[in-house]
XYZ file of C-alpha atoms in Angstrom:
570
model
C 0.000 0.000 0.000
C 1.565 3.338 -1.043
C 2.658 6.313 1.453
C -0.566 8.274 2.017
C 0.600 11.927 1.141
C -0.143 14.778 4.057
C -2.514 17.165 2.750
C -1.133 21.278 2.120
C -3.585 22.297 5.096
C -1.529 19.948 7.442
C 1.998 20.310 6.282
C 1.599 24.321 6.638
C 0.104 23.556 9.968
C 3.148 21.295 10.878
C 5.692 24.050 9.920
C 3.735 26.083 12.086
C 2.598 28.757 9.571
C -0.909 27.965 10.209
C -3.338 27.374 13.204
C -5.830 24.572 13.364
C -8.350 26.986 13.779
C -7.195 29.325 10.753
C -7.486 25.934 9.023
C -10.471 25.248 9.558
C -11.672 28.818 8.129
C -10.038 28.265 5.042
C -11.424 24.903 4.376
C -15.124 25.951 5.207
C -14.350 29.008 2.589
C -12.835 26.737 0.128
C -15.925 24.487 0.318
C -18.218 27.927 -0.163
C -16.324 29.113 -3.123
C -15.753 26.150 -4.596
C -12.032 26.341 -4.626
C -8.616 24.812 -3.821
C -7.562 25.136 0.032
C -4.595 26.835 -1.048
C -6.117 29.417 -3.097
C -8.364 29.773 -0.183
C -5.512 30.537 2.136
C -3.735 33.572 -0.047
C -6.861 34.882 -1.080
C -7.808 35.064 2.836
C -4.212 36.373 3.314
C -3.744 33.141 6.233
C -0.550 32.420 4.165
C 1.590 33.317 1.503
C 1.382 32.389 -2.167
C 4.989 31.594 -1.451
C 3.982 29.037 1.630
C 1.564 27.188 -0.467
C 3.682 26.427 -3.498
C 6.660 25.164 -0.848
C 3.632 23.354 0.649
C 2.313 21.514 -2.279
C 5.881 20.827 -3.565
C 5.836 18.706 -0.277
C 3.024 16.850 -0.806
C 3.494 15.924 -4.817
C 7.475 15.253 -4.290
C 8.212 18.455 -6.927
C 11.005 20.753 -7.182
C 10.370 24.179 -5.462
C 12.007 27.065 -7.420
C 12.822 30.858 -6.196
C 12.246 32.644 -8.969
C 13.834 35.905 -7.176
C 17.141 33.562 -6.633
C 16.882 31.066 -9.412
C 18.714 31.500 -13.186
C 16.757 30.173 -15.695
C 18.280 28.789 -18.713
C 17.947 31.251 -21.666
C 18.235 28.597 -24.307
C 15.539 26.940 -22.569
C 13.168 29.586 -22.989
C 13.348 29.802 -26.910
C 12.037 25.836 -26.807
C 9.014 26.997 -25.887
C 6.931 29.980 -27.987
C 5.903 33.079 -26.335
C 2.621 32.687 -26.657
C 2.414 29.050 -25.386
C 4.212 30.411 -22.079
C 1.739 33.019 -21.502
C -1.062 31.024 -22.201
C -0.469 28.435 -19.906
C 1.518 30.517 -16.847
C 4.672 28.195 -17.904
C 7.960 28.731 -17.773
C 11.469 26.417 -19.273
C 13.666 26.320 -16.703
C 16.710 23.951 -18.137
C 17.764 21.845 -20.719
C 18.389 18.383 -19.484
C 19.476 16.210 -22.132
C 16.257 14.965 -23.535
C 13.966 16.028 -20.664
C 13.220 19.997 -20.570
C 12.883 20.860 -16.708
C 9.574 23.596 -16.097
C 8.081 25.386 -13.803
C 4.294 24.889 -13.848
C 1.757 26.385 -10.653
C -0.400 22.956 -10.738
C 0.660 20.410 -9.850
C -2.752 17.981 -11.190
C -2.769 20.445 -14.096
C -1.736 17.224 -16.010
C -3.535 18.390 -19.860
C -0.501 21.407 -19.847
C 2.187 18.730 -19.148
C 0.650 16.046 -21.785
C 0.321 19.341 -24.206
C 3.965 20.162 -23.711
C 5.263 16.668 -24.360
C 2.831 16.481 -27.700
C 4.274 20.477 -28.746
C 8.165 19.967 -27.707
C 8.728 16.264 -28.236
C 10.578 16.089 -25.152
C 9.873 14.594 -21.942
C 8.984 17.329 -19.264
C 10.412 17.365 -15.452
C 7.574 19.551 -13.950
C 9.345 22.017 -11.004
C 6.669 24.395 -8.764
C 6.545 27.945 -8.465
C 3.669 30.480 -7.284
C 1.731 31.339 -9.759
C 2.191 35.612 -9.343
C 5.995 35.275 -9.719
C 5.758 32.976 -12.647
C 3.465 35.830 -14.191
C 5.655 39.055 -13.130
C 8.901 37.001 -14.369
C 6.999 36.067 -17.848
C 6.094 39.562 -17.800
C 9.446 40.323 -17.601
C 11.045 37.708 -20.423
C 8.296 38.709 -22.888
C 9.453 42.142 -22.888
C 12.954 41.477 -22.537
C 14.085 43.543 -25.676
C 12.305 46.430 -24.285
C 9.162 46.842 -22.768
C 5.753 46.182 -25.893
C 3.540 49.070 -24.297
C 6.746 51.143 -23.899
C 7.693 50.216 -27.649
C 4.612 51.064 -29.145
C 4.000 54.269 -27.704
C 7.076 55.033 -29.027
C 6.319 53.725 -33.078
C 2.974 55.731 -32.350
C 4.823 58.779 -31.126
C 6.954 58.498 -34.382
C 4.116 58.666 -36.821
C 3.392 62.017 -38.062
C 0.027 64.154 -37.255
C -0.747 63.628 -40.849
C -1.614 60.167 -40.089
C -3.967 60.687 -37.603
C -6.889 60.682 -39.834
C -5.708 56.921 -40.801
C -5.031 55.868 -37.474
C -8.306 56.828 -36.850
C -9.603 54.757 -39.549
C -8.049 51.371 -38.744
C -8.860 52.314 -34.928
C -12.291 51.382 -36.189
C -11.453 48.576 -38.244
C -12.320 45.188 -35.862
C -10.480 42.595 -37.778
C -6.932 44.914 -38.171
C -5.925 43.569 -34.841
C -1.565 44.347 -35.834
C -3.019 48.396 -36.291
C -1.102 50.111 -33.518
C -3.987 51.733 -31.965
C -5.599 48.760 -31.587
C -2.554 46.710 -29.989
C -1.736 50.094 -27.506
C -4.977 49.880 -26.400
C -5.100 46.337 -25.728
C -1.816 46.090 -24.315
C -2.836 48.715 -21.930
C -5.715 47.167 -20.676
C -4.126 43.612 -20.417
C -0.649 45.299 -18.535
C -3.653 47.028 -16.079
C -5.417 43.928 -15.086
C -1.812 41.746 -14.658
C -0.569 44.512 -12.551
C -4.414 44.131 -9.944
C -5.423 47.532 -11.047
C -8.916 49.024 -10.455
C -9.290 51.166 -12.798
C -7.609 52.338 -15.836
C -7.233 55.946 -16.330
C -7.272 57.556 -20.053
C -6.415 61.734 -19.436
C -5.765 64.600 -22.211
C -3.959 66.923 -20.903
C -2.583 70.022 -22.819
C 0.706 68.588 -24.795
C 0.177 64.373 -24.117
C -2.675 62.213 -22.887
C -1.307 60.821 -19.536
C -2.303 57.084 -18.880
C -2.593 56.015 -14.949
C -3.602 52.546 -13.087
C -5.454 52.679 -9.860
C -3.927 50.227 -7.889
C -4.804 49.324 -4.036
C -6.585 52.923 -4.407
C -3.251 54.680 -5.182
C -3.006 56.205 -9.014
C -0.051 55.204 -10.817
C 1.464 56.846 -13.770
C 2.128 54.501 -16.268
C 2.831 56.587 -19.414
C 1.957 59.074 -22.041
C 0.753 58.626 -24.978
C 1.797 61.363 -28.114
C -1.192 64.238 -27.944
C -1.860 63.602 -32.212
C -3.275 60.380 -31.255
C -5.643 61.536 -28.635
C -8.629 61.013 -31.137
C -7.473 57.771 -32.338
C -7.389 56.363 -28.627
C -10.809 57.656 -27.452
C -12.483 56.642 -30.710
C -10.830 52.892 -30.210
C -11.843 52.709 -26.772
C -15.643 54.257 -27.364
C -16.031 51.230 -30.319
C -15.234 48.376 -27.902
C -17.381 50.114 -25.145
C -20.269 50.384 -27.607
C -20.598 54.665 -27.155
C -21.281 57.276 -30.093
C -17.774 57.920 -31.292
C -19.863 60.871 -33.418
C -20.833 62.615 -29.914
C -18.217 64.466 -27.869
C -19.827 67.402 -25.859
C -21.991 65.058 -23.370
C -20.769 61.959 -20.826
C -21.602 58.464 -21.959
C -21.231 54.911 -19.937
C -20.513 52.014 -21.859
C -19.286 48.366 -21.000
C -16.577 46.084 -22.341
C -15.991 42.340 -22.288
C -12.459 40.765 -23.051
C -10.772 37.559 -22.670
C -7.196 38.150 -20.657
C -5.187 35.215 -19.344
C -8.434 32.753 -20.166
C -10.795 34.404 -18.070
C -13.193 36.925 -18.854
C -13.423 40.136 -17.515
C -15.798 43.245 -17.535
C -14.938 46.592 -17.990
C -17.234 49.610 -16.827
C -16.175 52.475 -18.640
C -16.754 56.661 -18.709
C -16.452 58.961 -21.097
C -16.507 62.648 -19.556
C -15.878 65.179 -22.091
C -13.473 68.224 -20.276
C -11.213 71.077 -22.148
C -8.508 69.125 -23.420
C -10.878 66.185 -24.582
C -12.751 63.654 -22.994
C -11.639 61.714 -20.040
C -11.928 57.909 -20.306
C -12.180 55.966 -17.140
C -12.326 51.779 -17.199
C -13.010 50.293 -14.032
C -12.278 46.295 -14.061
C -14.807 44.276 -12.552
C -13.167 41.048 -11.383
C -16.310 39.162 -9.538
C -13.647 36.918 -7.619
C -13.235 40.473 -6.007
C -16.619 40.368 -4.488
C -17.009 37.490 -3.202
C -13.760 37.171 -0.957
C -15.790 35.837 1.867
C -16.569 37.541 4.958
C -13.189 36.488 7.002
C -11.718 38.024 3.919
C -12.770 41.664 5.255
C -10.239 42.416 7.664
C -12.591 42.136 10.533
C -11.368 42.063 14.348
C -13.016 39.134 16.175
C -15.450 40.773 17.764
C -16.621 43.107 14.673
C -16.889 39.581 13.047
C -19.056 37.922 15.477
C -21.451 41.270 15.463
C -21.424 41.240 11.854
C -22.347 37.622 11.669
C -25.555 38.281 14.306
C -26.731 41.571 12.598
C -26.685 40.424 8.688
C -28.796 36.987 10.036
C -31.272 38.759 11.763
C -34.653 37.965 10.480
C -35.546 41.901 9.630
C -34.813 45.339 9.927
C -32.404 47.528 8.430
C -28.194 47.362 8.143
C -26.550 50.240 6.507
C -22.901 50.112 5.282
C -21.096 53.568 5.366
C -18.586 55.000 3.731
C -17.497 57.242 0.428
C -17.135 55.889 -2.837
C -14.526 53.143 -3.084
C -14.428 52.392 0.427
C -15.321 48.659 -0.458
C -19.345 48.946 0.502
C -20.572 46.821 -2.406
C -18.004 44.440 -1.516
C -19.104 43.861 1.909
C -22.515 43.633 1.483
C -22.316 41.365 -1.301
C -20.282 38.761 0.976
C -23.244 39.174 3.511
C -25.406 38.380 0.519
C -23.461 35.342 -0.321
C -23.411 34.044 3.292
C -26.718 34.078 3.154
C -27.832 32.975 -0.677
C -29.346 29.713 0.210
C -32.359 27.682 -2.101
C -34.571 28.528 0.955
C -34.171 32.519 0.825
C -35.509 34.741 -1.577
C -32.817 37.801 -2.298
C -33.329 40.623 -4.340
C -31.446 43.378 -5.587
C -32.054 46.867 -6.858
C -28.266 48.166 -8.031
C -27.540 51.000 -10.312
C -25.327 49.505 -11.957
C -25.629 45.840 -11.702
C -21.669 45.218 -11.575
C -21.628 41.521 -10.970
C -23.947 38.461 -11.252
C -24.147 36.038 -8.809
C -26.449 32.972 -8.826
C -29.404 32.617 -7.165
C -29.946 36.215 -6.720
C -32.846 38.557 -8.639
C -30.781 41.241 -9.578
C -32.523 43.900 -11.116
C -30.669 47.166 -12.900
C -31.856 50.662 -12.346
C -32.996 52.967 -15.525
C -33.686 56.593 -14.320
C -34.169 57.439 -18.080
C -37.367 55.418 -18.502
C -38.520 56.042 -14.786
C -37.372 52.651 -13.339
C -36.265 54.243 -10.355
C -34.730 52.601 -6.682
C -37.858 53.234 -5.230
C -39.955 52.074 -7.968
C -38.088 48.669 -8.204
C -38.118 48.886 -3.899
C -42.167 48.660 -4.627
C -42.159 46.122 -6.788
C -40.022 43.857 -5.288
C -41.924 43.522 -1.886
C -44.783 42.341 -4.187
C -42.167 39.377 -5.120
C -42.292 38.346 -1.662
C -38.569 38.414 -0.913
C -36.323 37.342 2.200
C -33.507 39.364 2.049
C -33.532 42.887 -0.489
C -30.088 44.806 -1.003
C -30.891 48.404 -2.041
C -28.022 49.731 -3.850
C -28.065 53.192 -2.051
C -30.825 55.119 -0.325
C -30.395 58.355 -1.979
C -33.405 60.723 -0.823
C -36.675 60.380 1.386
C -39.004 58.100 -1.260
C -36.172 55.321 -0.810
C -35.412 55.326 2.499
C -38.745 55.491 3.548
C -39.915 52.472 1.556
C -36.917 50.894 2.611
C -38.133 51.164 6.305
C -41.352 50.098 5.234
C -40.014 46.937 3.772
C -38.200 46.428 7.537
C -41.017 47.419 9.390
C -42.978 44.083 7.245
C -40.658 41.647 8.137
C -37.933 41.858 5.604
C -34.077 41.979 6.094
C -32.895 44.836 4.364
C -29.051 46.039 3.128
C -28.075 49.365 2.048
C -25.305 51.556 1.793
C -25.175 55.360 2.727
C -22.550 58.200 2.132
C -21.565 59.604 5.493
C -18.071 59.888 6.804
C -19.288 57.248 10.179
C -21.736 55.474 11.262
C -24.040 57.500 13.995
C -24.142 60.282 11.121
C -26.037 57.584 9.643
C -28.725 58.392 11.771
C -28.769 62.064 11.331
C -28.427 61.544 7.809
C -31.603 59.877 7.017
C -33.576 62.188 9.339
C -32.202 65.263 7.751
C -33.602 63.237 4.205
C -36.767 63.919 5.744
C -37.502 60.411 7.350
C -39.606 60.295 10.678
C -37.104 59.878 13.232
C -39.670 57.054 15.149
C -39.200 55.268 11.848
C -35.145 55.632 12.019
C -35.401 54.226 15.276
C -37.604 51.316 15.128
C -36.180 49.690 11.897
C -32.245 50.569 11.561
C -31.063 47.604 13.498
C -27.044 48.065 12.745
C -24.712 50.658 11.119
C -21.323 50.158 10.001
C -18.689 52.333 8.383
C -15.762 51.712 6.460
C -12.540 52.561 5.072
C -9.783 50.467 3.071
C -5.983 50.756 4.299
C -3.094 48.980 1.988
C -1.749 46.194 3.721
C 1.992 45.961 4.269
C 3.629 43.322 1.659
C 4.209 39.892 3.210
C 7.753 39.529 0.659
C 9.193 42.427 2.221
C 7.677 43.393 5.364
C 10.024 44.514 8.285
C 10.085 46.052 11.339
C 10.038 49.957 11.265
C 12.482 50.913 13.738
C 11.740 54.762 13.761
C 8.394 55.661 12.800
C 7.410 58.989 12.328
C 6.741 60.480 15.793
C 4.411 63.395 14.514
C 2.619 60.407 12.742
C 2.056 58.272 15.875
C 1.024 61.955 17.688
C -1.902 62.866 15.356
C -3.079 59.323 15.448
C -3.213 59.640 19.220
C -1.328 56.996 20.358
C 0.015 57.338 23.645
C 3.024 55.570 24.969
C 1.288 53.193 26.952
C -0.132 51.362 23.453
C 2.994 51.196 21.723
C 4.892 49.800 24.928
C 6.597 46.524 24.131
C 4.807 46.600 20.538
C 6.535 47.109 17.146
C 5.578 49.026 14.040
C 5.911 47.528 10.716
C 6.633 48.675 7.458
C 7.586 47.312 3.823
C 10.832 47.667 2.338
C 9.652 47.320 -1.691
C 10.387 44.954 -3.244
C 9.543 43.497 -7.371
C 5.905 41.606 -5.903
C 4.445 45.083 -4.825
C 6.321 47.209 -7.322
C 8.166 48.941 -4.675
C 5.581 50.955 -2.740
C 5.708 48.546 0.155
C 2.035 47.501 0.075
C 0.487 45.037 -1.591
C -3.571 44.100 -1.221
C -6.237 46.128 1.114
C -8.239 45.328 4.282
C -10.984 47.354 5.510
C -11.349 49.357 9.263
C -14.278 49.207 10.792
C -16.967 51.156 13.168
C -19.815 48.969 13.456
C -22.732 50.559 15.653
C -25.708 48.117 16.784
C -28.474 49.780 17.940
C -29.771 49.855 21.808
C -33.016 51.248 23.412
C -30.549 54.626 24.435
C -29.454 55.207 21.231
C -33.391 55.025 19.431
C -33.996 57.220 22.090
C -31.592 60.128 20.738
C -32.864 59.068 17.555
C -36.446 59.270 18.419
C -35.536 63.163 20.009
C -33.464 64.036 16.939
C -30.370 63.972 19.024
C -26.856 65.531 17.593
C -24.584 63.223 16.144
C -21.639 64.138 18.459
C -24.170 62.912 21.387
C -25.114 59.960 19.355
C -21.542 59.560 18.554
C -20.886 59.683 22.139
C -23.596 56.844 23.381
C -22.332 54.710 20.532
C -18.821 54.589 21.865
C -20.095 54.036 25.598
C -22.248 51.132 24.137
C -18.533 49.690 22.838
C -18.007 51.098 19.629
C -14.473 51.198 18.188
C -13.994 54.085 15.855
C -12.302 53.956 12.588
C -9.438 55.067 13.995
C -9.473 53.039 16.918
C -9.595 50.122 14.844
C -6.919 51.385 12.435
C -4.224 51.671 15.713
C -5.577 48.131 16.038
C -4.258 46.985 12.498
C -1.011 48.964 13.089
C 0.226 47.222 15.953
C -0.807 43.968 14.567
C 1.549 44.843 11.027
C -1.357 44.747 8.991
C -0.432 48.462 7.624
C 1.404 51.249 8.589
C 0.555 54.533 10.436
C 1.308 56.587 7.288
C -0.993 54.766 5.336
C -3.452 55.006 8.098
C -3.165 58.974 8.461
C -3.359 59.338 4.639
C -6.862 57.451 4.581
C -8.009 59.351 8.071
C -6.670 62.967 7.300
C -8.357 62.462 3.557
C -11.942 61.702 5.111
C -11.373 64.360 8.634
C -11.142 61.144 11.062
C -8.577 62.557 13.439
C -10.224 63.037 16.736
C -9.208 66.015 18.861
């Protein structure tokens, strides 16, 4: 009988990079999201990409390569053809006499290693590396005679102004694919969503048209691209998002679909026409970005646990907080998944509908043809639902039917834009909601903020943080007493900044009879504020200083997000 291999769960828990009960977590999410336990792990930040491929070297007896240490074998890497590498995240490490040695990220991924013996003729020696530095160092050898995007802007900087007026004509051409606004553009959009940015930003400016990536909520400038082709670019990106390339003095939305590294993503994109042009704005919608799971979040233990009893409750009303970007839609929609079940009814009323998950009755909103949120609110109850998300309560009509909908027995989610959570209260009340109504349905409020978190490859101990920093986020020498402050060094996996990935902060308020009372008596916030925090809320900040000392992020990244949104507390 052959040696029963340990699984990667229980090696990683052997080498004492995991806890049984972290385990545990990750299984149950892997099970949810129907996915590996390792991709659960990274994805739930419990581990390291880095940990897992070591780990599952382990367990299938493979090689475990360094890529950031390793040569690879230059001859090796002409064996195989660009395209085939990129296609299937592989890369030729060294010729072995017949065999050709590779680094693959699956290890039961057995098709790409029978489609590489049936290409090469050779017999392959598979060798394991993490999947993110096989893609930056592929990345890296596909442009290693100077960088595509780089080059192109470059030929397209060369052409004369003359040929605009041709560009622009083979910009709209489909099937010329090799026409170099057509390859900028694409390369552009496939560099943006390799590199985990949000949104891809397309800018005229006076002399150039400046190209940035949003990336863990920080703009990056990538490049600019020669001011005579300005037309050419919008008009190629307005023909994939399916605009009026003809109209240029009013904003249009649009929506693109392309295939990039065999999956398919979405692109939302804006048009905004300003003086030097119009602005073009695509924001990537990666739905694996939605539904990271609750644990996922960045909540402390006990936000968890109060998160977990307010979104099962059987009715009422939970508002999410927060400005735009803060991660809202993401939170609610893991609630939403934690709870999509065959026995529960959930419906949603989202303007736009971003991402589609099954079993839920999503329904998009059409101002133009008077399919309003409160319209849809109205029509919905009639569909006798369990659970309704309302995209945003926006004015009185929606938040009163909204509270309606609570006060009848239905569990209700929706998001709000206030800079905490007791303005919440005030908030809706100033809308012109009856503050008994506030009070009887809102049942929990939470606000939210996302911080970078410090890269794992190069994260180190910061052994002189900024002491003005640590002063206006009020931490006194008694909380940083025996504690150390972390920071990242930069290295090639976050591009240098130091950061890599986001978690949210939290102030999550759960109504109690005091605080309907000040709602009931139209209370000020700042003695709402003040109830809430006897009742045990932790403030934004509070729970920031938490994530500090625990080297989730850094205090500078911290007072950027709390300075930007007037969080500092006297």
């Amino acid at each position: 009988m052959g040696k029963k291999h340990k699984k990667v769960g229980e090696i990683l828990v052997g080498w004492g990079v995991l806890d049984a009960a972290s385990l545990a977590d990750a299984l149950a999410y892997a099970q949810e999201h129907n996915k590996r336990v390792g991709e659960a792990l990274v994805e739930l930040e419990l581990c390291s990409e880095d940990d897992v491929a070591k780990a599952l070297a382990v367990q299938f007896g493979l090689e475990y390569i360094d890529l950031d240490k390793h040569q690879v074998d230059h001859s090796a890497l002409d064996l195989i053809p660009s395209k085939l590498i990129e296609d299937l995240s592989v890369l030729p490490l060294a010729v072995e006499g017949e065999r050709l040695k590779v680094i693959v990220t699956d290890p039961l991924d057995l098709e790409t290693l029978d489609l590489l013996r049936f290409r090469l003729g050779r017999e392959i020696v598979p060798a394991l590396a993490p999947l993110g530095k096989v893609r930056r160092f592929i990345d890296k050898f596909i442009s290693a005679d100077g960088d595509e995007l780089s080059r192109t802007m470059q030929s397209i900087d060369q052409d004369a102004p003359e040929n605009q007026e041709d560009a622009l004509r083979r910009a709209g051409a489909e099937e010329d694919a090799d026409a170099p606004i057509i390859r900028l553009i694409n390369l552009i959009i496939t560099e943006a969503v390799h590199g985990r940015a949000s949104d891809i930003h397309i800018e005229p400016m006076g002399d150039r048209v400046r190209v940035r990536y949003r990336i863990d909520g920080v703009c990056i400038v990538r490049d600019d691209i020669p001011k005579h082709m300005q037309g050419a670019v919008t008009t190629r990106v307005k023909i994939m998002a399916g605009m009026d390339i003809a109209e240029k003095r009013v904003p249009q939305d649009g929506r693109i679909k392309m295939k990039i590294g065999g999956g398919q993503i979405d692109f939302r994109v804006s048009a905004l026409p300003h003086y030097h042009g119009e602005s073009i704005v695509l924001r990537i919608l990666r739905p694996e970005s939605a539904m990271v799971g609750i644990r996922a979040l960045g909540f402390a233990e006990d936000t968890y646990q109060e998160f977990q009893e307010a979104i099962r409750r059987p009715n009422g009303v939970f508002l999410v907080t927060g400005p735009t970007g803060s991660g809202k839609t993401t939170t609610l929609y893991s609630a939403l998944q934690a709870l999509n079940r065959p026995d529960r009814k959930i419906i949603t009323a989202e303007d736009p509908v971003e991402y589609n998950f099954t079993g839920m009755n999503q329904c998009q909103v059409h101002e133009e043809i008077g399919l309003t949120f409160a319209r849809i609110l109205r029509a919905m109850l009639r569909q006798a639902p369990n659970i309704i998300l309302v995209g945003e309560i926006r004015d009185q009509e929606v938040g009163e039917v909204a509270i309606q909908a609570a006060l009848t027995g239905h569990l209700v989610f929706s998001t709000l834009h206030t800079n905490d959570a007791p303005s919440a209260i005030t908030r809706l009340i100033d809308m012109g909601i009856k503050p008994f109504l506030v009070a009887s349905a809102i049942q929990a409020i939470m606000a939210q903020r996302l911080v970078r978190s410090i890269c794992s490859e190069c994260k180190t101990v910061d052994p002189s943080p900024n002491p003005w920093t640590l002063k206006l986020l009020d931490f006194k020498e008694s909380e940083l007493a025996g504690k150390q402050v972390f920071k990242g060094a930069g290295c090639k996996r976050c591009n240098g900044t130091g950061y890599r990935g986001r978690q949210g902060i939290f102030e999550f308020v759960e109504m109690n009879t005091e605080l309907r009372e000040l709602a009931f008596n139209r209370a000020p916030v700042g003695q709402i504020r003040q109830a809430a925090k006897a009742a045990g809320m932790r403030t934004l900040l509070e729970d920031g200083k938490l994530k500090i000392l625990a080297g989730v992020t850094t205090p500078d990244e911290l007072l950027r997000i709390t300075q930007a949104e007037g969080l500092i507390e006297a």
